[in-house]
Short mmCIF file of C-alpha atoms in Angstrom, two decimals:
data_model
loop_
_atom_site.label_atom_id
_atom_site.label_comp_id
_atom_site.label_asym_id
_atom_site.label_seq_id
_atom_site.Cartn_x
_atom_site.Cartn_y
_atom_site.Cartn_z
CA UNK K 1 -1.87 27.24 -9.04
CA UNK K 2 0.03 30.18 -9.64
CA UNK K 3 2.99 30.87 -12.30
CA UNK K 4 6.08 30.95 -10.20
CA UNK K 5 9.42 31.59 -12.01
CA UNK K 6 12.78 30.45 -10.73
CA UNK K 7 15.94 33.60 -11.48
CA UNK K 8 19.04 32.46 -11.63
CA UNK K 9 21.95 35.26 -10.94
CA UNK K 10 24.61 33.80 -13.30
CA UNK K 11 26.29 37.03 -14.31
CA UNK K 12 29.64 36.72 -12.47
CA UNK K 13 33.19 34.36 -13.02
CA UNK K 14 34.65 33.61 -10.30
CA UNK K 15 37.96 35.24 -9.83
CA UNK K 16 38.37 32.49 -6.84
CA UNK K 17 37.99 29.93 -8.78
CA UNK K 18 41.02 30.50 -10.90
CA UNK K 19 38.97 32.57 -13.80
CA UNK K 20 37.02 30.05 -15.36
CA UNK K 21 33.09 30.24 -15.34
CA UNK K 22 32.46 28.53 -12.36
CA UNK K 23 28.66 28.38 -12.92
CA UNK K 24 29.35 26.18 -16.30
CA UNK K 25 31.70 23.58 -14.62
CA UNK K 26 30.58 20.10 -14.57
CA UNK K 27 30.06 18.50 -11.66
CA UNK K 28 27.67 15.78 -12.45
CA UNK K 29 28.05 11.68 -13.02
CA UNK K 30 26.57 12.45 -16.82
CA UNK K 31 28.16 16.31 -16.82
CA UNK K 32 25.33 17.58 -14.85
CA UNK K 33 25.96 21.23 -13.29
CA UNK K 34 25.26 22.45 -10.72
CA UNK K 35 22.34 24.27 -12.04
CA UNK K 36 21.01 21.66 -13.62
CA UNK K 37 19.97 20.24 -10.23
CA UNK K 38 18.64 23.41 -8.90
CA UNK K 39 16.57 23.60 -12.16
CA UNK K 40 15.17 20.12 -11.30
CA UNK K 41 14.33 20.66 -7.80
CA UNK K 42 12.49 23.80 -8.58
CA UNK K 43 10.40 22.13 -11.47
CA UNK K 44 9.30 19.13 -9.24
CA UNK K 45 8.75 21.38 -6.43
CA UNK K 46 6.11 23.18 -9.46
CA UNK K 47 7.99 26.52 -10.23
CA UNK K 48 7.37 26.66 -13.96
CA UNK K 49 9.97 29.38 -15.63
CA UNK K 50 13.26 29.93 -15.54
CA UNK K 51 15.32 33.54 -16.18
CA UNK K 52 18.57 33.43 -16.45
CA UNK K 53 20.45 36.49 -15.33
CA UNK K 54 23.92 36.37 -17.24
CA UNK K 55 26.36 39.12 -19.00
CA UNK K 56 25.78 39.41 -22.66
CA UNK K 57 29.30 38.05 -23.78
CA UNK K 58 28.18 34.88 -22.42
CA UNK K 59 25.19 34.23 -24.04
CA UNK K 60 26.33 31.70 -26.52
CA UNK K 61 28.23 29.44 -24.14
CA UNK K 62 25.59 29.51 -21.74
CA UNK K 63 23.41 28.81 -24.00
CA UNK K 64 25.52 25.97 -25.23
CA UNK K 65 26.01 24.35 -22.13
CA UNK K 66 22.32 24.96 -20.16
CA UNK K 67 19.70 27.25 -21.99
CA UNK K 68 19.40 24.64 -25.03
CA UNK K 69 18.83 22.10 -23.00
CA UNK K 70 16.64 23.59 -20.26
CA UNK K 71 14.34 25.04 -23.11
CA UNK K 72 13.45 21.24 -23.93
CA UNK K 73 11.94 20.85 -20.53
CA UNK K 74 10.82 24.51 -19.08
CA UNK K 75 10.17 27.98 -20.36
CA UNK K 76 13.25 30.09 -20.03
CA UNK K 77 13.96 33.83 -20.67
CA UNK K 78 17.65 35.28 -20.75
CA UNK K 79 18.09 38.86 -19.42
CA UNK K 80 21.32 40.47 -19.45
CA UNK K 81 23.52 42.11 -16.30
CA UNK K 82 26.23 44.99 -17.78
CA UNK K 83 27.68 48.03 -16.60
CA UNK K 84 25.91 50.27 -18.42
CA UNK K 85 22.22 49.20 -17.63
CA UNK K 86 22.31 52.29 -15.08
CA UNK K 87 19.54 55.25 -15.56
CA UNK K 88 20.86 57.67 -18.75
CA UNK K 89 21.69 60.18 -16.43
CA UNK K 90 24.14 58.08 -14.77
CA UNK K 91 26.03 56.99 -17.86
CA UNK K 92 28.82 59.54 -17.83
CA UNK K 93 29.03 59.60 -14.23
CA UNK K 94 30.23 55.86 -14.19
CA UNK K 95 31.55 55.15 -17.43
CA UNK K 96 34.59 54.19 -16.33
CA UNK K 97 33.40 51.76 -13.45
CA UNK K 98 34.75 47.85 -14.17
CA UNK K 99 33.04 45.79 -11.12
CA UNK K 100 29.74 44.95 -11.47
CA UNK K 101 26.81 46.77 -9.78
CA UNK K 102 25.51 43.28 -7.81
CA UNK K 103 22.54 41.25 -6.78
CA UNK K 104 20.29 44.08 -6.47
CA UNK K 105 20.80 45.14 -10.08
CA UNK K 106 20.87 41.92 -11.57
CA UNK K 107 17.32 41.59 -10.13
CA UNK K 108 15.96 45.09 -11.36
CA UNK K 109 17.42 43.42 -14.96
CA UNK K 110 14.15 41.06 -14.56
CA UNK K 111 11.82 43.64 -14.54
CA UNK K 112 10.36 43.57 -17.99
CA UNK K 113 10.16 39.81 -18.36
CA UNK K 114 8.86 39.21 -14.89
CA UNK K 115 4.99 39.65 -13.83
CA UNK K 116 4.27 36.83 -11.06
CA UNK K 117 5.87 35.82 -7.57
CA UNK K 118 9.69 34.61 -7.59
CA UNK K 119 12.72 32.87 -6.37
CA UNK K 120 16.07 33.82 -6.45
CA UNK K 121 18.80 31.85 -6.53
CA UNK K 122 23.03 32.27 -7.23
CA UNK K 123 24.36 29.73 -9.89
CA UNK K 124 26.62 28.02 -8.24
CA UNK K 125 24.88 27.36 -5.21
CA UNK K 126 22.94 23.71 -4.65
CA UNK K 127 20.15 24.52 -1.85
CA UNK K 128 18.68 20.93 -1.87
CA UNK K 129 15.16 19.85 -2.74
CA UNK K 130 13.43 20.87 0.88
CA UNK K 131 14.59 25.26 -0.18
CA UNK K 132 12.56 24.76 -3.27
CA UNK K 133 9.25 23.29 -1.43
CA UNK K 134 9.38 25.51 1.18
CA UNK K 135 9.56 28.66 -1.33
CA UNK K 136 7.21 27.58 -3.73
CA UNK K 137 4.55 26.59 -1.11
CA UNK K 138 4.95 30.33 0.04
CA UNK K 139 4.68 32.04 -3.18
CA UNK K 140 1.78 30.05 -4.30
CA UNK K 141 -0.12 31.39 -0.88
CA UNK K 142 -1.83 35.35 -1.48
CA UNK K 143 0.15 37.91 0.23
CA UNK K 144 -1.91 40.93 -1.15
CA UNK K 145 -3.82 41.86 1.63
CA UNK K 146 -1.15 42.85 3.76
CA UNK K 147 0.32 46.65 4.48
CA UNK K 148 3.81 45.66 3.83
CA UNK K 149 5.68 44.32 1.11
CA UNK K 150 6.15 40.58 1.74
CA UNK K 151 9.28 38.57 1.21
CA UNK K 152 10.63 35.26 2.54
CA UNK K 153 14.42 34.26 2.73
CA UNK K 154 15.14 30.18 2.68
CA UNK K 155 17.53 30.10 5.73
CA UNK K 156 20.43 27.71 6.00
CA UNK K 157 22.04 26.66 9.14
CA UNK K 158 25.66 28.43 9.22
CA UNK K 159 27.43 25.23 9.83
CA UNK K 160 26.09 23.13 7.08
CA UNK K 161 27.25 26.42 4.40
CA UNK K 162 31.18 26.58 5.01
CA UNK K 163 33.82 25.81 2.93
CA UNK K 164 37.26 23.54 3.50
CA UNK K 165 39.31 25.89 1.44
CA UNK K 166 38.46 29.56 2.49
CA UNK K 167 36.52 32.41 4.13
CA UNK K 168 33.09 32.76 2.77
CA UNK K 169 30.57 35.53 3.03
CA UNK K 170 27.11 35.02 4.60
CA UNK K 171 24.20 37.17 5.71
CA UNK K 172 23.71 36.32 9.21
CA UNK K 173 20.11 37.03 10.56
CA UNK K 174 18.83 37.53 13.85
CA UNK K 175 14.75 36.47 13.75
CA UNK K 176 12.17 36.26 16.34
CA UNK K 177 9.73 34.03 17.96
CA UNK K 178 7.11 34.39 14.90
CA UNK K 179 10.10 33.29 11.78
CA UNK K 180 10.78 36.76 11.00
CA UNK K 181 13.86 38.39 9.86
CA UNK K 182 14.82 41.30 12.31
CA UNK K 183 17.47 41.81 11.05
CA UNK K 184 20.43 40.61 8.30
CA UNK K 185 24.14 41.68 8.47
CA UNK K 186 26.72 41.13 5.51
CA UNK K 187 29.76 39.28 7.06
CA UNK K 188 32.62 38.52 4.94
CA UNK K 189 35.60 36.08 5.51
CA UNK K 190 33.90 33.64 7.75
CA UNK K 191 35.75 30.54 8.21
CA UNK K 192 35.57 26.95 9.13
CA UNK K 193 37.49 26.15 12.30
CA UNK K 194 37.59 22.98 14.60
CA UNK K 195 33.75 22.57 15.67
CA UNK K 196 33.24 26.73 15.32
CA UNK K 197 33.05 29.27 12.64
CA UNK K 198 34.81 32.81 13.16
CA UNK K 199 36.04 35.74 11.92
CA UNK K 200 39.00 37.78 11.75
CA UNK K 201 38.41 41.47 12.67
CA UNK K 202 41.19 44.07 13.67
CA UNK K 203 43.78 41.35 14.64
CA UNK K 204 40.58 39.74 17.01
CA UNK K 205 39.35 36.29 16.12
CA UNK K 206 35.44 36.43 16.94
CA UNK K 207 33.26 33.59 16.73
CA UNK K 208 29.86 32.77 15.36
CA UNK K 209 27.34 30.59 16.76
CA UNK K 210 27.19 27.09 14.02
CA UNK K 211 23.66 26.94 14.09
CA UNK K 212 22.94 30.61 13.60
CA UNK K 213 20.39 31.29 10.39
CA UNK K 214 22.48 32.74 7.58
CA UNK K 215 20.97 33.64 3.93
CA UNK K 216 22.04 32.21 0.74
CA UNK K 217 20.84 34.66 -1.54
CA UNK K 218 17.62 32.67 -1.56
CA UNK K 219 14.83 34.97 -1.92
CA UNK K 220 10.89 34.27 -2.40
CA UNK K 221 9.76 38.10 -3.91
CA UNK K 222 7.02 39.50 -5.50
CA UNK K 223 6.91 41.66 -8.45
CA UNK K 224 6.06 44.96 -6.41
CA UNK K 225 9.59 44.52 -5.42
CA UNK K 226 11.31 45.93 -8.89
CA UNK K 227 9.69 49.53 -8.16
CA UNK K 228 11.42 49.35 -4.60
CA UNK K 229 14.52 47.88 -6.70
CA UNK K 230 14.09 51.17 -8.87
CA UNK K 231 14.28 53.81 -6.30
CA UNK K 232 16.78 52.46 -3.93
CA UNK K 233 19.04 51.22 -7.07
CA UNK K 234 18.88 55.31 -8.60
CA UNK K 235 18.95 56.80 -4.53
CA UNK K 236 22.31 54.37 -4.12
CA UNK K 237 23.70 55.81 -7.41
CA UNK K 238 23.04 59.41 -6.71
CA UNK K 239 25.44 58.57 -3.10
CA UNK K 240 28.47 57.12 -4.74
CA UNK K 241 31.62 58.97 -4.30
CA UNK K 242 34.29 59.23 -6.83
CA UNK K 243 36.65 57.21 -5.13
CA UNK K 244 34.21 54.81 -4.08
CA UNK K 245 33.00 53.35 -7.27
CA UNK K 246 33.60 49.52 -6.26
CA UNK K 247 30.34 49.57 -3.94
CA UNK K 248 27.98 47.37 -4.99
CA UNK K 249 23.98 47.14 -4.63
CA UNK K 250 23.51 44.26 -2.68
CA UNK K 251 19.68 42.37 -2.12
CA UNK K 252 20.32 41.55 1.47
CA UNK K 253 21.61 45.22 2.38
CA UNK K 254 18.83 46.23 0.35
CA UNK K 255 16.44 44.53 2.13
CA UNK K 256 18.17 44.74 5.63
CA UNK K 257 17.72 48.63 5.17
CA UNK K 258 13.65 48.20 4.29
CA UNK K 259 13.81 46.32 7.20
CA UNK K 260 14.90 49.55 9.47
CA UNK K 261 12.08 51.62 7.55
CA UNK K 262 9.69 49.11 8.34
CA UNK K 263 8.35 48.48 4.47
CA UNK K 264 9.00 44.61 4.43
CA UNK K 265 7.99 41.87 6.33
CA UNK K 266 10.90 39.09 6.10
CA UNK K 267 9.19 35.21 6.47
CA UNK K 268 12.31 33.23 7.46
CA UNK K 269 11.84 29.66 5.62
CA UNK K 270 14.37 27.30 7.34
CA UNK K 271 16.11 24.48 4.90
CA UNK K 272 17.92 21.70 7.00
CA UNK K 273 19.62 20.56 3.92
CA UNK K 274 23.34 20.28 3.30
CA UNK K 275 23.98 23.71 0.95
CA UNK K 276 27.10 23.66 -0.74
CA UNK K 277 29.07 25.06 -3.58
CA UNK K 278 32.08 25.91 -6.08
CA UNK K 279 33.47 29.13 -4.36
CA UNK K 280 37.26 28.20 -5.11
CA UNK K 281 38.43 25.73 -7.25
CA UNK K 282 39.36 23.59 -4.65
CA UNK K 283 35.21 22.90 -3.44
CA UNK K 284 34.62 21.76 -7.22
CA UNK K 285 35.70 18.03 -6.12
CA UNK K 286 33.74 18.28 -2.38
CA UNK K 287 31.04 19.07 -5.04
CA UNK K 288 31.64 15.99 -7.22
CA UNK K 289 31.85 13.43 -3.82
CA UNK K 290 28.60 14.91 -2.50
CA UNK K 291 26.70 15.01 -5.78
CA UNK K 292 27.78 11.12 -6.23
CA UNK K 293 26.28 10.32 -2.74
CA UNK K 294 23.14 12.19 -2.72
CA UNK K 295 23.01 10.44 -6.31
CA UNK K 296 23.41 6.89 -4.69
CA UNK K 297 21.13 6.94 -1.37
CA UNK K 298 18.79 8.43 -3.49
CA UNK K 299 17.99 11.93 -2.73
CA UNK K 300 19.20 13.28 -6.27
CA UNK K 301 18.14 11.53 -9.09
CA UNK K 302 19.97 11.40 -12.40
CA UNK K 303 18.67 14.00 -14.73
CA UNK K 304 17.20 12.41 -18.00
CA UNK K 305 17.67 15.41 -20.34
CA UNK K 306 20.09 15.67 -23.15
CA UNK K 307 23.74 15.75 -22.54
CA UNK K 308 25.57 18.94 -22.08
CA UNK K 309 27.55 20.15 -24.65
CA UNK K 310 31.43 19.80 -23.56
CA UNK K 311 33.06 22.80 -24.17
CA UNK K 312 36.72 22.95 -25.30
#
């Protein structure tokens, strides 16, 4: 069996969720979060690492409230997402940028402490136990002898990843006959209606098909990928205007765009598993209630590790 590590992108707070760290809220009967479940799933599933992918200033209350306690039970790595992890040349060029670079960055941060397949994952995102068998089951299988670089995406039926309290954005993929991605589009503000899902574009309300495949930010990668990372992330900095300095390098554009060039081959996993989340503050309590009745039927189980430290 290979060694398969699990990356956790843990860099951000969520301005939604009224400023707080929304990745460090507890959510659990015992003060689980929500990462400690994903960490669970993924080590019964077999994946045997973790790398945590937060901003330096958060080290020690991260580490407070998850690393210590994660160490006990699986090897774990920190790596650190800031502004100024751009190539030298860049450094004066964007030295007064504030937003963070995104998902594509904070996986080229991995680079140095990564050497075998992996998953990525966001922090405050519970995928349910079926994402993490279906990803580890592919990564464990050889992929070498193929012409392009191969990647999987864990798909999620649209319906089952809305929110109650707001728009959400979601990378809705169109995939053929043979479960692979054709294609991936970034769509932002997508909300829940009565039985539908739409958008709201140029004073039109369009909808979306429920059952359409969306991504999660739940990618199966190898670690070829960082060199594609590399070039893309210093091509996407070189095309940056001056007054456009909020862009960010997103994975699914990233890959969406190798797509086009015909570089990657996307395996679309499918989950049929509830996702859900703590996007505003509001989905922290829908979080609680569905936590507590996975917990009771049986599908989570409680987590027998140390408590978490309780911070404030």
């Amino acid at each position: 069996m290979k060694n398969i590590t699990l990356v956790i992108m843990a860099a951000g707070i969520g301005s939604r969720f009224g400023g707080g760290i929304k990745q460090l809220a507890p959510v659990g009967p015992n003060g689980e979060i929500i990462m400690d479940y994903s960490i669970y799933d993924a080590k019964k599933a077999g994946f045997n690492k973790v790398v945590f992918v937060i901003r330096k200033d958060l080290e020690a209350e991260f580490d407070a409230v998850i690393g210590s306690r994660i160490k006990q039970i699986i090897d774990v790595e920190y790596v650190f997402q800031e502004l100024d992890n751009i190539p030298d040349e860049y450094q004066e060029t964007f030295k007064q940028r504030t937003k963070p670079w995104g998902t594509g960055q904070a996986i080229l941060c991995c680079k140095d402490v990564i050497n075998e397949p992996f998953l990525v994952i966001n922090a405050d995102d519970y995928y349910g136990k079926q994402a993490y068998e279906e990803a580890y089951k592919y990564l464990n299988e050889n992929h070498d002898n193929t012409a392009k670089q191969q990647i999987a995406m864990v798909s999620f039926v649209l319906k089952n990843t809305l929110s109650d309290n707001g728009g959400v954005t979601r990378g809705v993929c169109t995939v053929d006959q043979n479960n692979h991605l054709c294609d991936i589009v970034e769509t932002h503000n997508i909300e829940k209606g009565d039985n539908c899902a739409f958008v709201k574009k140029e004073n039109q309300i369009i909808e979306l098909d429920l059952e359409v495949p969306v991504s999660m930010n739940m990618w199966a990668l190898q670690p070829e990928i960082f060199d594609i990372l590399d070039s893309k992330f210093k091509l996407f900095l070189s095309q940056l205007e001056n007054d456009n300095f909020k862009d960010e390098y997103l994975l699914p554009t990233i890959i969406g765009s190798l797509l086009k060039e015909n570089q990657v081959e996307v395996t679309v996993l499918k989950s049929l598993d509830n996702w859900f989340g703590v996007t505003y503050k509001e989905d922290k309590q829908t979080v609680i209630e569905s936590i507590q009745k996975l917990t009771a039927v049986g599908v989570l189980s409680l987590i027998h590790i140390s408590e978490p430290t309780r911070l404030g």
